[in-house]
Amino acid sequence: MTAADVLTLAAPLLWAAVAELLGQRSGVLNIGIEGVMLVACLCAALAAPVVGPWWAIALAAAAGAATNGLFAGVVVMGADQVVAGTGMVLVGMGATGAVFRWVQARGFSGALLPTLPWGALELSAVGAVALVALFLSQTRAGLVIRACGENPEAVAAAGINPVRVRVVVLLVAGALVGVGGAALVLRASGTFVEGMTAGRGFLALALVLLGRWRPLLVALGTVLLGAATAFQFHLQGLGLAGVPYHLLLALPYLATLVVLAVVPPDRLGGPAALGRPYRSQR
């Protein structure tokens, strides 16, 4: 287990966590990024053998933005964010499963996909965290996004439409999730299978919570979770007698649950308007 292995395993989750952080900072709770990431994974897998891995990343980002755009449209119409996000997870799982089986019947296996050299998506994920941290804290646009998450009525009073801000943020967040999906397919695994995100979207939600909506803390938690994932692979390689295989697979998720159980909820302090819908007054 090396630092490079840890970062490779953490990169897909890091892209997803940064995307969720942006959305939540604008006041939108999107539990549907699991479905968005699955769509991006399949898009990258289908595109890479045809146009190459670099263009596959761009297409996965576009697919992520488009899929998250559907969620944004539903939220704008006044739907409950949790219900809409749950719907996105179900749609993503069902649609990707159906499409994958259809292309499988026509000769696409999803195995041995073109991959990228190390660092292409790992180091750029670290750079994305730094850029988001600076953007949210040092720019006027970042201030507006944070204000939408705290008091959208005050933002509207200043002449800025909070709904439009949230929609733009969700489109950007969807693109970031799409890059995370490409990182999972083209770097971490090199193949596509149904349901391959394996709860990473929900882990991203937990990491934003544990990181207290601060990009650097979220990144630290993601890297630690990547280390836990790499460690369980290492344990599997040792062939420990009597240790159930599924228990080793569950180690990263158990670590997340333990931390969530230990951290006092009243000390987290998320955006005041998180999950609260806002309708433009016209």
PDB file of C-alpha atoms in Angstrom, residues 36-49 60 63 92 94-101 103 108 110 113 181-182 185 191-194 196-197:
ATOM      1  CA  VAL A  36     -25.128  10.943 -11.178  1.00  0.00           C
ATOM      2  CA  MET A  37     -21.770   9.255 -10.637  1.00  0.00           C
ATOM      3  CA  LEU A  38     -23.075   5.958 -12.016  1.00  0.00           C
ATOM      4  CA  VAL A  39     -24.238   7.675 -15.199  1.00  0.00           C
ATOM      5  CA  ALA A  40     -20.819   9.298 -15.591  1.00  0.00           C
ATOM      6  CA  CYS A  41     -19.077   5.963 -15.009  1.00  0.00           C
ATOM      7  CA  LEU A  42     -21.030   4.282 -17.785  1.00  0.00           C
ATOM      8  CA  CYS A  43     -20.511   7.235 -20.114  1.00  0.00           C
ATOM      9  CA  ALA A  44     -16.738   7.132 -19.552  1.00  0.00           C
ATOM     10  CA  ALA A  45     -16.670   3.367 -20.066  1.00  0.00           C
ATOM     11  CA  LEU A  46     -18.585   3.567 -23.336  1.00  0.00           C
ATOM     12  CA  ALA A  47     -16.636   6.548 -24.652  1.00  0.00           C
ATOM     13  CA  ALA A  48     -13.061   5.562 -23.752  1.00  0.00           C
ATOM     14  CA  PRO A  49     -12.672   2.734 -26.322  1.00  0.00           C
ATOM     15  CA  ALA A  60     -18.409  11.994 -18.431  1.00  0.00           C
ATOM     16  CA  ALA A  63     -23.124  13.595 -18.620  1.00  0.00           C
ATOM     17  CA  GLY A  92     -29.226   6.368 -12.208  1.00  0.00           C
ATOM     18  CA  GLY A  94     -31.903   1.602 -13.209  1.00  0.00           C
ATOM     19  CA  ALA A  95     -30.861   3.465 -16.352  1.00  0.00           C
ATOM     20  CA  THR A  96     -27.205   2.465 -16.198  1.00  0.00           C
ATOM     21  CA  GLY A  97     -28.113  -1.157 -15.528  1.00  0.00           C
ATOM     22  CA  ALA A  98     -30.509  -1.272 -18.471  1.00  0.00           C
ATOM     23  CA  VAL A  99     -28.096   0.439 -20.886  1.00  0.00           C
ATOM     24  CA  PHE A 100     -25.148  -1.689 -19.780  1.00  0.00           C
ATOM     25  CA  ARG A 101     -27.055  -4.911 -20.319  1.00  0.00           C
ATOM     26  CA  VAL A 103     -24.606  -2.900 -24.866  1.00  0.00           C
ATOM     27  CA  PHE A 108     -19.409  -4.578 -25.002  1.00  0.00           C
ATOM     28  CA  GLY A 110     -16.849  -3.131 -19.913  1.00  0.00           C
ATOM     29  CA  LEU A 113     -10.787  -0.155 -20.753  1.00  0.00           C
ATOM     30  CA  GLY A 181     -16.983   8.843 -12.232  1.00  0.00           C
ATOM     31  CA  ALA A 182     -14.341   8.911 -14.966  1.00  0.00           C
ATOM     32  CA  VAL A 185     -13.572   3.834 -14.271  1.00  0.00           C
ATOM     33  CA  THR A 191     -13.515  -1.581 -15.927  1.00  0.00           C
ATOM     34  CA  PHE A 192     -17.257  -1.018 -15.557  1.00  0.00           C
ATOM     35  CA  VAL A 193     -19.725  -3.164 -13.647  1.00  0.00           C
ATOM     36  CA  GLU A 194     -23.266  -2.461 -12.540  1.00  0.00           C
ATOM     37  CA  MET A 196     -19.730   0.049  -9.229  1.00  0.00           C
ATOM     38  CA  THR A 197     -19.996   3.297  -7.258  1.00  0.00           C
TER      39      THR A 197
END
